mmCIF file of C-alpha atoms and ligand atoms in Angstrom:
data_model
loop_
_atom_site.group_PDB
_atom_site.id
_atom_site.type_symbol
_atom_site.label_atom_id
_atom_site.label_comp_id
_atom_site.label_asym_id
_atom_site.label_seq_id
_atom_site.Cartn_x
_atom_site.Cartn_y
_atom_site.Cartn_z
ATOM 1 C CA MET A 1 6.487 -21.755 -7.878
ATOM 2 C CA ARG A 2 5.002 -20.049 -11.351
ATOM 3 C CA ARG A 3 4.812 -22.390 -14.234
ATOM 4 C CA PRO A 4 6.891 -19.539 -16.570
ATOM 5 C CA ILE A 5 3.756 -19.432 -19.027
ATOM 6 C CA ILE A 6 1.439 -18.277 -16.460
ATOM 7 C CA ALA A 7 4.198 -15.524 -14.937
ATOM 8 C CA TRP A 8 4.487 -14.759 -18.801
ATOM 9 C CA VAL A 9 1.166 -14.040 -19.504
ATOM 10 C CA SER A 10 0.894 -12.538 -16.008
ATOM 11 C CA ARG A 11 3.622 -10.260 -16.897
ATOM 12 C CA GLN A 12 1.986 -9.170 -19.979
ATOM 13 C CA PHE A 13 -1.759 -8.462 -18.818
ATOM 14 C CA HIS A 14 0.001 -6.521 -15.759
ATOM 15 C CA ARG A 15 2.256 -4.176 -18.559
ATOM 16 C CA ILE A 16 -1.380 -3.578 -20.430
ATOM 17 C CA TYR A 17 -3.516 -3.196 -17.521
ATOM 18 C CA TYR A 18 -1.125 -0.474 -16.746
ATOM 19 C CA HIS A 19 -0.155 1.197 -19.287
ATOM 20 C CA TRP A 20 -1.928 0.955 -22.505
ATOM 21 C CA ALA A 21 -5.386 0.141 -20.251
ATOM 22 C CA GLY A 22 -4.883 2.535 -17.985
ATOM 23 C CA PRO A 23 -6.570 5.627 -18.966
ATOM 24 C CA GLN A 24 -9.651 3.278 -18.187
ATOM 25 C CA THR A 25 -8.668 0.096 -16.041
ATOM 26 C CA TRP A 26 -6.821 1.513 -12.376
ATOM 27 C CA GLU A 27 -6.199 5.156 -12.664
ATOM 28 C CA VAL A 28 -10.215 5.663 -12.663
ATOM 29 C CA ASN A 29 -11.474 3.193 -9.809
ATOM 30 C CA GLN A 30 -13.801 5.039 -7.630
ATOM 31 C CA PHE A 31 -14.779 3.430 -4.239
ATOM 32 C CA LEU A 32 -17.884 5.095 -3.052
ATOM 33 C CA SER A 33 -17.357 7.931 -5.944
ATOM 34 C CA VAL A 34 -13.853 8.944 -4.327
ATOM 35 C CA LYS A 35 -11.076 7.966 -7.087
ATOM 36 C CA VAL A 36 -8.910 5.361 -5.921
ATOM 37 C CA LEU A 37 -5.491 4.398 -6.981
ATOM 38 C CA LYS A 38 -4.945 0.840 -7.081
ATOM 39 C CA CYS A 39 -5.241 -2.430 -8.595
ATOM 40 C CA PRO A 40 -9.083 -3.869 -7.791
ATOM 41 C CA PHE A 41 -7.132 -7.319 -7.032
ATOM 42 C CA ASP A 42 -4.501 -5.797 -4.209
ATOM 43 C CA LEU A 43 -7.907 -3.733 -2.803
ATOM 44 C CA TRP A 44 -9.843 -7.614 -2.415
ATOM 45 C CA ILE A 45 -6.761 -8.622 -0.453
ATOM 46 C CA TYR A 46 -6.560 -5.157 1.913
ATOM 47 C CA GLN A 47 -10.371 -6.653 2.803
ATOM 48 C CA GLU A 48 -8.890 -10.061 4.282
ATOM 49 C CA ILE A 49 -5.986 -8.791 5.777
ATOM 50 C CA LEU A 50 -8.022 -6.179 7.531
ATOM 51 C CA PHE A 51 -10.784 -9.271 8.650
ATOM 52 C CA GLU A 52 -7.694 -11.185 10.409
ATOM 53 C CA THR A 53 -5.416 -8.746 11.636
ATOM 54 C CA LYS A 54 -8.238 -6.376 12.667
ATOM 55 C CA PRO A 55 -6.445 -3.313 12.976
ATOM 56 C CA GLU A 56 -7.194 -0.686 15.361
ATOM 57 C CA LEU A 57 -5.648 1.905 13.898
ATOM 58 C CA ILE A 58 -4.433 1.710 10.157
ATOM 59 C CA ILE A 59 -1.611 4.496 9.443
ATOM 60 C CA GLU A 60 -1.240 5.580 5.836
ATOM 61 C CA CYS A 61 1.136 7.459 4.671
ATOM 62 C CA GLY A 62 -0.091 9.122 0.812
ATOM 63 C CA THR A 63 -3.942 10.530 0.249
ATOM 64 C CA PHE A 64 -4.041 11.485 -2.987
ATOM 65 C CA ASN A 65 -8.201 11.789 -3.478
ATOM 66 C CA GLY A 66 -9.382 9.647 -0.055
ATOM 67 C CA GLY A 67 -10.310 6.671 -2.337
ATOM 68 C CA SER A 68 -8.342 5.050 -0.113
ATOM 69 C CA THR A 69 -8.586 6.493 3.194
ATOM 70 C CA LEU A 70 -12.560 5.773 2.714
ATOM 71 C CA TYR A 71 -12.026 2.318 1.718
ATOM 72 C CA PHE A 72 -9.942 0.981 4.952
ATOM 73 C CA ALA A 73 -11.972 3.815 7.037
ATOM 74 C CA THR A 74 -15.721 1.887 5.848
ATOM 75 C CA MET A 75 -14.050 -1.526 6.149
ATOM 76 C CA LEU A 76 -12.923 -0.564 9.564
ATOM 77 C CA ASP A 77 -16.589 0.254 10.379
ATOM 78 C CA ILE A 78 -17.964 -3.135 8.981
ATOM 79 C CA LEU A 79 -15.522 -4.670 11.634
ATOM 80 C CA GLY A 80 -16.891 -2.396 14.322
ATOM 81 C CA GLN A 81 -13.197 -1.245 15.667
ATOM 82 C CA GLY A 82 -10.932 0.771 14.460
ATOM 83 C CA GLU A 83 -9.748 4.515 13.258
ATOM 84 C CA ILE A 84 -7.119 5.220 10.247
ATOM 85 C CA VAL A 85 -5.051 8.253 10.556
ATOM 86 C CA SER A 86 -3.432 9.686 6.348
ATOM 87 C CA ILE A 87 -0.666 12.006 6.072
ATOM 88 C CA ASP A 88 -0.219 13.587 2.788
ATOM 89 C CA ILE A 89 2.412 16.112 2.075
ATOM 90 C CA SER A 90 -0.238 17.840 -0.774
ATOM 91 C CA PRO A 91 -3.474 16.161 -0.746
ATOM 92 C CA GLN A 92 -6.148 16.770 -3.451
ATOM 93 C CA GLU A 93 -9.055 19.481 -3.143
ATOM 94 C CA GLY A 94 -12.316 18.125 -1.248
ATOM 95 C CA LEU A 95 -11.635 15.262 0.806
ATOM 96 C CA PRO A 96 -14.269 12.742 2.201
ATOM 97 C CA THR A 97 -15.332 12.640 5.553
ATOM 98 C CA HIS A 98 -15.614 9.582 8.047
ATOM 99 C CA PRO A 99 -15.574 9.430 11.569
ATOM 100 C CA ARG A 100 -13.092 7.063 11.439
ATOM 101 C CA ALA A 101 -10.369 8.789 9.292
ATOM 102 C CA ARG A 102 -8.534 11.459 10.339
ATOM 103 C CA PHE A 103 -6.026 13.918 7.601
ATOM 104 C CA ILE A 104 -2.988 14.823 7.626
ATOM 105 C CA LYS A 105 -0.962 17.679 5.671
ATOM 106 C CA ALA A 106 2.791 16.811 5.885
ATOM 107 C CA SER A 107 5.525 15.365 5.252
ATOM 108 C CA SER A 108 5.100 11.216 6.205
ATOM 109 C CA VAL A 109 8.986 11.535 7.426
ATOM 110 C CA ALA A 110 8.861 14.807 8.858
ATOM 111 C CA PRO A 111 10.092 13.565 12.590
ATOM 112 C CA GLU A 112 6.972 15.946 14.458
ATOM 113 C CA ILE A 113 4.529 13.581 12.528
ATOM 114 C CA VAL A 114 6.811 10.142 13.198
ATOM 115 C CA ALA A 115 6.536 11.054 17.007
ATOM 116 C CA GLU A 116 3.206 11.841 16.355
ATOM 117 C CA MET A 117 2.569 9.214 14.753
ATOM 118 C CA THR A 118 4.777 6.320 17.613
ATOM 119 C CA ALA A 119 2.887 7.936 20.463
ATOM 120 C CA LEU A 120 -0.919 6.883 18.685
ATOM 121 C CA SER A 121 0.409 3.372 18.155
ATOM 122 C CA GLN A 122 1.602 3.097 21.584
ATOM 123 C CA GLY A 123 -0.935 -0.229 22.586
ATOM 124 C CA LYS A 124 -2.576 -0.341 19.673
ATOM 125 C CA ARG A 125 -2.803 -3.069 17.018
ATOM 126 C CA THR A 126 -1.190 -1.594 14.086
ATOM 127 C CA MET A 127 -1.086 -1.631 10.662
ATOM 128 C CA VAL A 128 1.053 0.761 7.832
ATOM 129 C CA ILE A 129 0.542 1.401 4.454
ATOM 130 C CA LEU A 130 3.333 3.180 2.698
ATOM 131 C CA ASP A 131 1.579 5.163 -1.084
ATOM 132 C CA SER A 132 3.127 7.997 -1.019
ATOM 133 C CA ASP A 133 6.041 9.664 -3.006
ATOM 134 C CA HIS A 134 7.818 6.437 -4.460
ATOM 135 C CA SER A 135 11.095 6.972 -4.859
ATOM 136 C CA CYS A 136 13.456 4.512 -3.232
ATOM 137 C CA ASP A 137 14.674 7.154 -0.796
ATOM 138 C CA HIS A 138 12.111 8.494 0.575
ATOM 139 C CA VAL A 139 10.447 5.092 0.606
ATOM 140 C CA ILE A 140 13.426 3.250 3.039
ATOM 141 C CA LYS A 141 13.062 6.397 4.869
ATOM 142 C CA GLU A 142 9.539 5.915 6.035
ATOM 143 C CA LEU A 143 10.347 2.240 6.185
ATOM 144 C CA ARG A 144 12.869 2.599 9.166
ATOM 145 C CA ALA A 145 10.325 5.161 10.355
ATOM 146 C CA TYR A 146 7.523 3.245 10.613
ATOM 147 C CA ALA A 147 8.188 -0.384 10.099
ATOM 148 C CA GLY A 148 8.783 -0.553 14.497
ATOM 149 C CA LEU A 149 5.015 0.653 14.457
ATOM 150 C CA VAL A 150 3.558 -2.048 13.490
ATOM 151 C CA THR A 151 2.570 -4.721 15.292
ATOM 152 C CA PRO A 152 3.749 -8.457 15.312
ATOM 153 C CA GLY A 153 0.830 -10.306 12.859
ATOM 154 C CA CYS A 154 0.135 -7.321 11.615
ATOM 155 C CA TYR A 155 1.246 -5.949 8.033
ATOM 156 C CA LEU A 156 3.556 -3.216 6.576
ATOM 157 C CA VAL A 157 2.623 -2.903 3.023
ATOM 158 C CA VAL A 158 4.645 -1.017 0.633
ATOM 159 C CA GLU A 159 2.848 -0.020 -2.530
ATOM 160 C CA ASP A 160 3.962 0.141 -6.376
ATOM 161 C CA GLY A 161 6.493 -1.780 -5.867
ATOM 162 C CA ASN A 162 5.855 -3.145 -9.703
ATOM 163 C CA ILE A 163 7.004 0.123 -10.929
ATOM 164 C CA ASN A 164 11.157 0.605 -12.090
ATOM 165 C CA GLY A 165 10.345 -2.510 -15.256
ATOM 166 C CA HIS A 166 8.900 -4.715 -12.230
ATOM 167 C CA PRO A 167 7.071 -5.090 -13.979
ATOM 168 C CA VAL A 168 5.930 -2.046 -15.172
ATOM 169 C CA PHE A 169 6.937 1.881 -15.294
ATOM 170 C CA ARG A 170 10.377 1.119 -16.485
ATOM 171 C CA LYS A 171 11.666 4.928 -16.662
ATOM 172 C CA HIS A 172 10.676 5.502 -12.701
ATOM 173 C CA GLY A 173 14.351 4.846 -11.230
ATOM 174 C CA PRO A 174 14.754 3.449 -8.197
ATOM 175 C CA GLY A 175 11.557 2.946 -6.130
ATOM 176 C CA PRO A 176 9.480 0.610 -3.507
ATOM 177 C CA THR A 177 11.372 -2.473 -4.357
ATOM 178 C CA GLU A 178 15.108 -1.349 -4.411
ATOM 179 C CA ALA A 179 13.916 0.079 -1.030
ATOM 180 C CA LEU A 180 12.778 -3.309 -0.248
ATOM 181 C CA GLU A 181 15.960 -4.947 -0.815
ATOM 182 C CA ILE A 182 17.799 -2.699 1.531
ATOM 183 C CA PHE A 183 15.352 -2.668 4.497
ATOM 184 C CA HIS A 184 15.186 -6.850 4.322
ATOM 185 C CA ARG A 185 19.114 -6.352 4.796
ATOM 186 C CA GLU A 186 18.848 -4.293 7.560
ATOM 187 C CA ASN A 187 15.632 -5.945 9.169
ATOM 188 C CA ARG A 188 14.504 -9.795 10.122
ATOM 189 C CA ASP A 189 11.079 -8.528 11.773
ATOM 190 C CA PHE A 190 9.075 -8.632 8.739
ATOM 191 C CA GLU A 191 8.265 -11.938 6.458
ATOM 192 C CA VAL A 192 7.305 -11.327 3.115
ATOM 193 C CA ASP A 193 3.642 -13.155 2.731
ATOM 194 C CA GLN A 194 3.576 -13.759 -0.887
ATOM 195 C CA SER A 195 -0.090 -15.707 -0.651
ATOM 196 C CA ARG A 196 -1.278 -11.720 -1.084
ATOM 197 C CA GLU A 197 -0.145 -12.047 -4.574
ATOM 198 C CA ARG A 198 -2.348 -14.941 -5.512
ATOM 199 C CA HIS A 199 -4.275 -13.181 -8.030
ATOM 200 C CA LEU A 200 -1.486 -13.388 -10.121
ATOM 201 C CA VAL A 201 -1.337 -9.405 -10.794
ATOM 202 C CA SER A 202 -0.706 -7.138 -8.106
ATOM 203 C CA PHE A 203 1.014 -3.397 -7.834
ATOM 204 C CA ASN A 204 2.885 -4.610 -4.466
ATOM 205 C CA PRO A 205 5.015 -7.241 -5.767
ATOM 206 C CA GLY A 206 6.750 -8.504 -2.369
ATOM 207 C CA GLY A 207 5.382 -5.194 -0.630
ATOM 208 C CA TYR A 208 2.747 -7.283 1.850
ATOM 209 C CA LEU A 209 4.933 -7.450 4.935
ATOM 210 C CA ARG A 210 3.803 -9.150 8.003
ATOM 211 C CA ARG A 211 5.695 -8.639 11.047
ATOM 212 C CA LYS A 212 6.408 -11.878 12.776
HETATM 213 C C1 LIG B 26 -0.034 7.262 -5.139
HETATM 214 S S1 LIG B 26 -0.961 9.084 -4.816
HETATM 215 C C2 LIG B 26 -1.863 8.266 -3.471
HETATM 216 C C3 LIG B 26 -2.471 7.302 -3.027
HETATM 217 C C4 LIG B 26 -3.526 6.653 -2.513
HETATM 218 N N1 LIG B 26 -3.308 6.500 -1.754
HETATM 219 C C5 LIG B 26 -4.909 5.644 -3.175
HETATM 220 O O1 LIG B 26 -4.179 4.851 -3.255
HETATM 221 O O2 LIG B 26 -5.411 6.230 -3.814
HETATM 222 C C6 LIG B 26 0.756 9.104 -3.993
HETATM 223 C C7 LIG B 26 0.296 11.081 -2.804
HETATM 224 O O3 LIG B 26 1.656 10.863 -2.062
HETATM 225 C C8 LIG B 26 1.974 11.973 -1.622
HETATM 226 N N2 LIG B 26 3.355 12.190 -1.402
HETATM 227 C C9 LIG B 26 4.390 12.603 -2.246
HETATM 228 N N3 LIG B 26 5.462 12.941 -1.338
HETATM 229 C C10 LIG B 26 5.367 12.724 -0.432
HETATM 230 C C11 LIG B 26 5.494 12.711 1.526
HETATM 231 N N4 LIG B 26 6.813 12.887 1.146
HETATM 232 N N5 LIG B 26 4.644 12.950 2.356
HETATM 233 C C12 LIG B 26 3.528 12.536 2.131
HETATM 234 N N6 LIG B 26 2.909 12.822 1.290
HETATM 235 C C13 LIG B 26 4.013 12.569 -0.145
HETATM 236 C C14 LIG B 26 1.960 13.036 -3.288
HETATM 237 O O4 LIG B 26 0.488 13.921 -2.619
HETATM 238 C C15 LIG B 26 -0.104 11.563 -3.172
HETATM 239 O O5 LIG B 26 -0.657 12.344 -2.690
#
């Protein structure tokens, strides 16, 4: 349990970092010169998770510029195994190339894509990252479609649960955090790994789920 003053200061810093300073901070972060829309604290946590769990397959929903895909592919290369498939309904132009990365242009919840990812994940240590449409309706569909593909011991990461006032972007409306509330009522296979939020600011509060 964090002391209230630490929780309060962390929330205020999170709001400043996200809103006021956003154009100089997370909105312009780059990995190997490709834009990546993540908080650096979370990127640090990701490389720890990859080293510990050594996934053979990462399914990423939400590519945008492909900076996060390139980051994961590079980390997999350092570990000497694995591939990432990144799915986006409308990716940006000029995506990076990497031998361990593949891009698919489609909706993450299209039945044929879910079927393709289900087949691809068979027999592989699989990790899933949900970072596409952050509306509650969409995230709960993704959770229902992809949670079962995650290998026990591996992670299902639900990105951007910080929006809708948790503690930023109050006006967003129901998002990932609200989808997670629904998900946890219907699925007992995952535990929230709060140790992954130890840097006090994470864009993914309650979003690091480890399959039991
Ligand atoms: C937050 S960005 C992804 C950021 C990227 N993962 C990163 O860390 O840099 C969200 C992306 O989700 C995509 N998207 C929105 N709806 C989608 C859907 N139904 N299926 C797949 N991708 C979707 C958007 O086109 C956008 O590029």
